[in-house]
PDB file of C-alpha atoms in Angstrom:
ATOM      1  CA  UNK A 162     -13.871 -29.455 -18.314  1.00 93.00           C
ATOM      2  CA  UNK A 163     -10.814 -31.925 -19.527  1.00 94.00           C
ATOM      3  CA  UNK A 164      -7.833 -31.177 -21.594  1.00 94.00           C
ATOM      4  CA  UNK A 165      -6.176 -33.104 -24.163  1.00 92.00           C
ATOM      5  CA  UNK A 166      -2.521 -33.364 -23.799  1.00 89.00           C
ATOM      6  CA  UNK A 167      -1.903 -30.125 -25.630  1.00 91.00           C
ATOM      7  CA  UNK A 168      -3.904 -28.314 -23.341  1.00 93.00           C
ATOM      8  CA  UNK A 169      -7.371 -28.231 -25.407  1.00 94.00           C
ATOM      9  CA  UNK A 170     -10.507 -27.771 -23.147  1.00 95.00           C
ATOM     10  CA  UNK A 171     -13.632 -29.285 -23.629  1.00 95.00           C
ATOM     11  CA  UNK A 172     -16.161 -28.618 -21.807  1.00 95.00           C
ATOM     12  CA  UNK A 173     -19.219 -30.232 -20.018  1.00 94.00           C
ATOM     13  CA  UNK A 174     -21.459 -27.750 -18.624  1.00 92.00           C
ATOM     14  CA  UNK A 175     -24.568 -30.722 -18.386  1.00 91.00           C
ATOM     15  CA  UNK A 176     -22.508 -32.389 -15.652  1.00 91.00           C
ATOM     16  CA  UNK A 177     -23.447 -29.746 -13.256  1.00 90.00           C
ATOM     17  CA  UNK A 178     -26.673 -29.611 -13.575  1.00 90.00           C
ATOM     18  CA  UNK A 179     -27.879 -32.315 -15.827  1.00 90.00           C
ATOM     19  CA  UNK A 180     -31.878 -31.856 -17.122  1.00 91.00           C
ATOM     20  CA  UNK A 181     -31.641 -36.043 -16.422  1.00 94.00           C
ATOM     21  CA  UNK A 182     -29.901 -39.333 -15.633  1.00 93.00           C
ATOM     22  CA  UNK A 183     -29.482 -40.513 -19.643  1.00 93.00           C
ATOM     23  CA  UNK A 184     -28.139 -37.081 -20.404  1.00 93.00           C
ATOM     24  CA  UNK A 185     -25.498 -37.048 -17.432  1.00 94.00           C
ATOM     25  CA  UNK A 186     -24.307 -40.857 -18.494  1.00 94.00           C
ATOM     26  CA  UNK A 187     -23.406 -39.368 -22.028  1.00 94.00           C
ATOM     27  CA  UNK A 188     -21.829 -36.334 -20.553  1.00 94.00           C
ATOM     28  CA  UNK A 189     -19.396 -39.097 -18.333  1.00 94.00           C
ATOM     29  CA  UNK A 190     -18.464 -41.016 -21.003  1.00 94.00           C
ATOM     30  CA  UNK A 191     -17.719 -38.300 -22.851  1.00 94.00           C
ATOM     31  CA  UNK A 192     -15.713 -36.797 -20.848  1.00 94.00           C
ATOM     32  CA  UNK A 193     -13.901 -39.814 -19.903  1.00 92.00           C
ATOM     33  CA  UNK A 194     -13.035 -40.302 -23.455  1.00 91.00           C
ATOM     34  CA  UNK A 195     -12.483 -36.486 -24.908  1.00 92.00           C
ATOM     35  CA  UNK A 196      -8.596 -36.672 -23.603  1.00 92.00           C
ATOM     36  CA  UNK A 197      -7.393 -39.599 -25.088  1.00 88.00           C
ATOM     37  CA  UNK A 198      -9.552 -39.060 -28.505  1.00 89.00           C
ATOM     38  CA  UNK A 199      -8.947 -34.924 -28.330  1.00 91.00           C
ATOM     39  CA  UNK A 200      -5.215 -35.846 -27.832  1.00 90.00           C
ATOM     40  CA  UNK A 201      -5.364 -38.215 -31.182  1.00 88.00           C
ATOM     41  CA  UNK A 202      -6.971 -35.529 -33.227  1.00 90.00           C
ATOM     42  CA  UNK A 203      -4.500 -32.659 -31.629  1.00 92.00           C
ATOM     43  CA  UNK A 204      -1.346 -34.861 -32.929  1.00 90.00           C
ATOM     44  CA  UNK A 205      -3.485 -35.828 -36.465  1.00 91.00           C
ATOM     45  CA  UNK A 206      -3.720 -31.725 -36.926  1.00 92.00           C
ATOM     46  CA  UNK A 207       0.287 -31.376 -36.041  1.00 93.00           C
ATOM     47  CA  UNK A 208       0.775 -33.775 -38.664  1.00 92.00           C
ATOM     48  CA  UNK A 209      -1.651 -32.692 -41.125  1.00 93.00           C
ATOM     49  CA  UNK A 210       0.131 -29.107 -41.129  1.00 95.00           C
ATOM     50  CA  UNK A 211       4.012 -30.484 -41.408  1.00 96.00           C
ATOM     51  CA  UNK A 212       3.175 -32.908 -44.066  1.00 94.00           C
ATOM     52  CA  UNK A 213       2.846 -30.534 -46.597  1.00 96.00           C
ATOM     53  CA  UNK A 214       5.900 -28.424 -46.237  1.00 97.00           C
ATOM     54  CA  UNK A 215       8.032 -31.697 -45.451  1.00 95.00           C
ATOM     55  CA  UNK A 216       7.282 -32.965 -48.828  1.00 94.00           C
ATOM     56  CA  UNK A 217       7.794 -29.953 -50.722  1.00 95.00           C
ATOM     57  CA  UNK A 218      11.223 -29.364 -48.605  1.00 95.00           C
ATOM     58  CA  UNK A 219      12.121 -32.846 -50.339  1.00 94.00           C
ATOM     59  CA  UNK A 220      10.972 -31.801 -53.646  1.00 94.00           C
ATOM     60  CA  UNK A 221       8.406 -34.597 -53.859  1.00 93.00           C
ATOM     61  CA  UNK A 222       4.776 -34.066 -55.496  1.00 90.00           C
ATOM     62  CA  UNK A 223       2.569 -36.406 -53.026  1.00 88.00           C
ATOM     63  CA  UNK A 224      -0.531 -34.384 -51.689  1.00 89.00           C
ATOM     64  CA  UNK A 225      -3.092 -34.925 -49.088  1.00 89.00           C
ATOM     65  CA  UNK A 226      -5.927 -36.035 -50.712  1.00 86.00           C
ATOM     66  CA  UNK A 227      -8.311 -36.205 -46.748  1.00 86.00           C
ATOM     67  CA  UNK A 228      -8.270 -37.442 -43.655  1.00 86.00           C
ATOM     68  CA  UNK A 229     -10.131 -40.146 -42.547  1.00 82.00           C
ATOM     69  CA  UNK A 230     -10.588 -40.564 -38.902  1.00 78.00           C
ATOM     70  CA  UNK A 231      -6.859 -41.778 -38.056  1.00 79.00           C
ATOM     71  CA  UNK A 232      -6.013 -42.392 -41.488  1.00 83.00           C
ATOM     72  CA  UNK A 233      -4.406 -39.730 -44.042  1.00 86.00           C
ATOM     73  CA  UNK A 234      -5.046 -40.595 -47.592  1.00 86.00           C
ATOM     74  CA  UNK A 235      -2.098 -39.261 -49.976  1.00 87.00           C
ATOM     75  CA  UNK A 236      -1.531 -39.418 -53.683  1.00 86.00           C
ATOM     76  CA  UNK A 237       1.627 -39.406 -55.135  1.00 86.00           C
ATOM     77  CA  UNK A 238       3.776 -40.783 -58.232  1.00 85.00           C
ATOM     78  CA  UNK A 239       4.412 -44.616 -57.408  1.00 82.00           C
ATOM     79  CA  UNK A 240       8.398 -43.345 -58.254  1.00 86.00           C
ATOM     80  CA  UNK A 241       7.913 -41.520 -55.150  1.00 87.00           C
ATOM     81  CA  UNK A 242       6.380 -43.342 -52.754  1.00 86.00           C
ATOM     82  CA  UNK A 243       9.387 -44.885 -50.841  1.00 85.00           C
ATOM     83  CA  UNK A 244      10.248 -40.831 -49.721  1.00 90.00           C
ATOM     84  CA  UNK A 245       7.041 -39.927 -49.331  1.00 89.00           C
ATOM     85  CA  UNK A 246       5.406 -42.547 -46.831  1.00 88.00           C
ATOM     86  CA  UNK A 247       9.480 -42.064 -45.266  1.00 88.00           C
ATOM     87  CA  UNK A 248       8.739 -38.470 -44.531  1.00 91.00           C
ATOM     88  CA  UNK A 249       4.975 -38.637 -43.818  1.00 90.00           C
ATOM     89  CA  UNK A 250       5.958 -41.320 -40.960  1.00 88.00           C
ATOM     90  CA  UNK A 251       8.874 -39.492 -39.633  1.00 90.00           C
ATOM     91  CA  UNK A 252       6.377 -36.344 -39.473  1.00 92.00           C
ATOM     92  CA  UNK A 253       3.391 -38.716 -37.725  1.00 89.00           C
ATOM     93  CA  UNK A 254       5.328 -40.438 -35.830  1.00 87.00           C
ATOM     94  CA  UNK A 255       6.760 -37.302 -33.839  1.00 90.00           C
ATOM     95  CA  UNK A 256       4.188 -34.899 -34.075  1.00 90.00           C
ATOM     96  CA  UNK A 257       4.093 -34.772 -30.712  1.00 87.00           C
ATOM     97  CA  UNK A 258       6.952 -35.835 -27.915  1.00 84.00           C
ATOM     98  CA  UNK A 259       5.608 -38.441 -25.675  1.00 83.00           C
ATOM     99  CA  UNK A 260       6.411 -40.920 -22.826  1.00 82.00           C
ATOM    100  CA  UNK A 261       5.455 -44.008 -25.288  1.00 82.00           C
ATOM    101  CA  UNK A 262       6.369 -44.413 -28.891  1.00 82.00           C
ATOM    102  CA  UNK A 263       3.704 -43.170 -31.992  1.00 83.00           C
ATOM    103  CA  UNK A 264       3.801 -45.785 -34.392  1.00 82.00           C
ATOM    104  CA  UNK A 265       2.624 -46.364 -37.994  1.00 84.00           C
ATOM    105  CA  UNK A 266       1.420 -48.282 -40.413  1.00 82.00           C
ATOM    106  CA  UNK A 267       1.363 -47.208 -43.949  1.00 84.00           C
ATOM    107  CA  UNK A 268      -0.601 -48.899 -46.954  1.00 83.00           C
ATOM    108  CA  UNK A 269      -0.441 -48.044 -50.869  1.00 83.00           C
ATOM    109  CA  UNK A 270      -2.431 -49.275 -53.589  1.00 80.00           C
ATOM    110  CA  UNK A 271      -4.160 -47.995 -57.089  1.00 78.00           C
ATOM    111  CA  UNK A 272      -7.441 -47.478 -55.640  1.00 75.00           C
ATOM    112  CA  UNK A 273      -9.338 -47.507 -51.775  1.00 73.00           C
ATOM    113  CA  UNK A 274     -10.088 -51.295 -52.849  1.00 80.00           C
ATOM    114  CA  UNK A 275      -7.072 -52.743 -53.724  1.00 78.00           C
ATOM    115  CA  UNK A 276      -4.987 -50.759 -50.666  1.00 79.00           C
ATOM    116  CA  UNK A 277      -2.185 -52.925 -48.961  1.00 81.00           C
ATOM    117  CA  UNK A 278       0.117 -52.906 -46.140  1.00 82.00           C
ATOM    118  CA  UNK A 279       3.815 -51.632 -46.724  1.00 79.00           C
ATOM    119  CA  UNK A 280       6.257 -54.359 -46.406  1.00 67.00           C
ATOM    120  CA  UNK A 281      10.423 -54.006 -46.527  1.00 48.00           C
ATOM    121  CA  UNK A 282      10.017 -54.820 -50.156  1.00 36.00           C
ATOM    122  CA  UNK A 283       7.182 -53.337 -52.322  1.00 37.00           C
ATOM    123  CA  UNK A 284       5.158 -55.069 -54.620  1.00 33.00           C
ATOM    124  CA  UNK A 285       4.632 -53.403 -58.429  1.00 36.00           C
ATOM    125  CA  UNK A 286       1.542 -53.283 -59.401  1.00 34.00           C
ATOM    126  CA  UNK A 287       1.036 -54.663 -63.102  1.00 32.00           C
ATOM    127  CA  UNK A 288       0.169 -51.864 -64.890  1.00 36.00           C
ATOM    128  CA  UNK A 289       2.164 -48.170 -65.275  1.00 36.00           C
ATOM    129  CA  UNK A 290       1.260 -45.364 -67.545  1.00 39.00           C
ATOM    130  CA  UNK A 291       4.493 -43.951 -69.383  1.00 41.00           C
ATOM    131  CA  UNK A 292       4.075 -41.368 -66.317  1.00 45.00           C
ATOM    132  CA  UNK A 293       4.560 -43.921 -63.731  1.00 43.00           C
ATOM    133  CA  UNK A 294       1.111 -43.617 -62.092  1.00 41.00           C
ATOM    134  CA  UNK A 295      -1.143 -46.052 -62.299  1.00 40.00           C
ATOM    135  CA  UNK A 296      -3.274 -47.071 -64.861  1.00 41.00           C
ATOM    136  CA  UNK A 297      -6.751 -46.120 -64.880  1.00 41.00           C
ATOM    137  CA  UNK A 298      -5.848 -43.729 -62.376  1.00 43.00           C
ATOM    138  CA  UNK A 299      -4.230 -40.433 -60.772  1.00 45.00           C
ATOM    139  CA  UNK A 300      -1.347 -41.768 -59.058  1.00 47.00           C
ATOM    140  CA  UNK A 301      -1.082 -43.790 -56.021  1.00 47.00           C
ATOM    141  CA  UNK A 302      -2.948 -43.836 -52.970  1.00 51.00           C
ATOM    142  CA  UNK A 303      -1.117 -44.284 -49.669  1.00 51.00           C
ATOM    143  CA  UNK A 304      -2.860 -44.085 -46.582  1.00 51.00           C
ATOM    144  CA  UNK A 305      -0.692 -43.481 -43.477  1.00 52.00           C
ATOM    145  CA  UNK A 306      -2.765 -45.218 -40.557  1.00 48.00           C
ATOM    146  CA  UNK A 307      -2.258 -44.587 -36.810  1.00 43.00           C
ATOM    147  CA  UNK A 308      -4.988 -46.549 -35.281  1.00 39.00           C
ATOM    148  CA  UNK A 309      -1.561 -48.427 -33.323  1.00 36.00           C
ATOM    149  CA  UNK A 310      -1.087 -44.889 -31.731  1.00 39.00           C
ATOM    150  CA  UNK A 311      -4.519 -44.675 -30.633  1.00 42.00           C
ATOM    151  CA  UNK A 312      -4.800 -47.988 -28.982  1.00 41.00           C
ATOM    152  CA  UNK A 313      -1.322 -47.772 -27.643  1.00 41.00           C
ATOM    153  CA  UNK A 314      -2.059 -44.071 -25.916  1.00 44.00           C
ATOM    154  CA  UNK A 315      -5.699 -45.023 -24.531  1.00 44.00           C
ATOM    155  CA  UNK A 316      -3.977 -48.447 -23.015  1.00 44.00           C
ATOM    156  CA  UNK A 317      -1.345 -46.100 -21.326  1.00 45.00           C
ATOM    157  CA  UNK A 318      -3.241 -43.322 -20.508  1.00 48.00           C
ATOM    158  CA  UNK A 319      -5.870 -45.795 -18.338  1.00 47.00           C
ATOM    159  CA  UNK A 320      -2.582 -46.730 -16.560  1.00 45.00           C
ATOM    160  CA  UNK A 321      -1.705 -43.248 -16.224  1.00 52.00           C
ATOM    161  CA  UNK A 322       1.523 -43.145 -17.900  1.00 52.00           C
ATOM    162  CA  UNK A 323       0.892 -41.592 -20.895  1.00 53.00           C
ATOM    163  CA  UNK A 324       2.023 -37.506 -20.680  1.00 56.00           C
ATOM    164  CA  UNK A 325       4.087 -35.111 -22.979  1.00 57.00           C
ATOM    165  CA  UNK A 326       7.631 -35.364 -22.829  1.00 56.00           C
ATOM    166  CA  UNK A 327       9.013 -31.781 -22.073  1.00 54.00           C
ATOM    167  CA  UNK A 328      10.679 -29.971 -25.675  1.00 47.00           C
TER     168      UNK A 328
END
């Protein structure tokens, strides 16, 4: 078996005694990669349980809408969206204590299509409802992405100095 940072097992039982060569390849690769990918999706489900409860603490009305691989897609009222991508960073960001910095990158936009990366100063979209949400729409989407993470903790974990930092 490997673990993930947080101590989650997978296991690999066709290494021992694979049936044949193809089989035993996948098993390898697998297991070469379930650590650094496992420890990605342990620190995705550490944030996807303290968003919530961060955002209500703060009185704001953004939501999950899903996950998407390393993305989380949220919706809130474009009023809100400064404090909410705030607080759903800080949450991502530490999630989990470790040896090298978690990053993020957040985008916003009406719609999937039209999504754009957060800058120091945010661009208004041209149309508002007399809610504040968009037009045509339910609110805003943000999506908080931490592919940066991922390539950051599989380039320091193949140089071995990627590990928890002790809480």
């Amino acid at each position: 078996y490997v673990e993930t940072l947080l101590g989650r097992r997978r296991y690999f039982p066709l290494l021992q005694k694979p049936p044949n060569q193809m089989l035993k390849n996948r098993e390898e690769r697998e297991a070469i990669n379930a650590p650094i990918q496992g420890t990605a999706a342990d620190i995705m489900k550490i944030a996807m349980i303290r968003i919530p409860p961060a955002l209500e603490e703060k009185r704001l009305s953004g939501r999950m809408l899903l996950q998407v691989h390393d993305e989380l897609v949220l919706e809130c009222p474009r009023q809100e969206m400064d404090a909410t991508l705030a607080i759903v960073r800080q949450v991502m960001e530490n999630a989990c204590p470790l040896t090298i910095p978690l990053t993020t990158e957040a985008r916003w936009g009406v719609n999937w299509e039209e999504v754009q990366v957060v800058v120091e100063v945010m661009v208004e979209p041209a149309i508002f409802n007399r809610n504040g949400a968009a037009a045509g729409g339910g609110g805003w989407v943000a999506t908080v992405v931490t592919r940066a993470i991922m390539s950051l903790a599989a380039g320091a974990a193949e140089a071995g100095k990627m590990e928890r930092v002790p809480v």
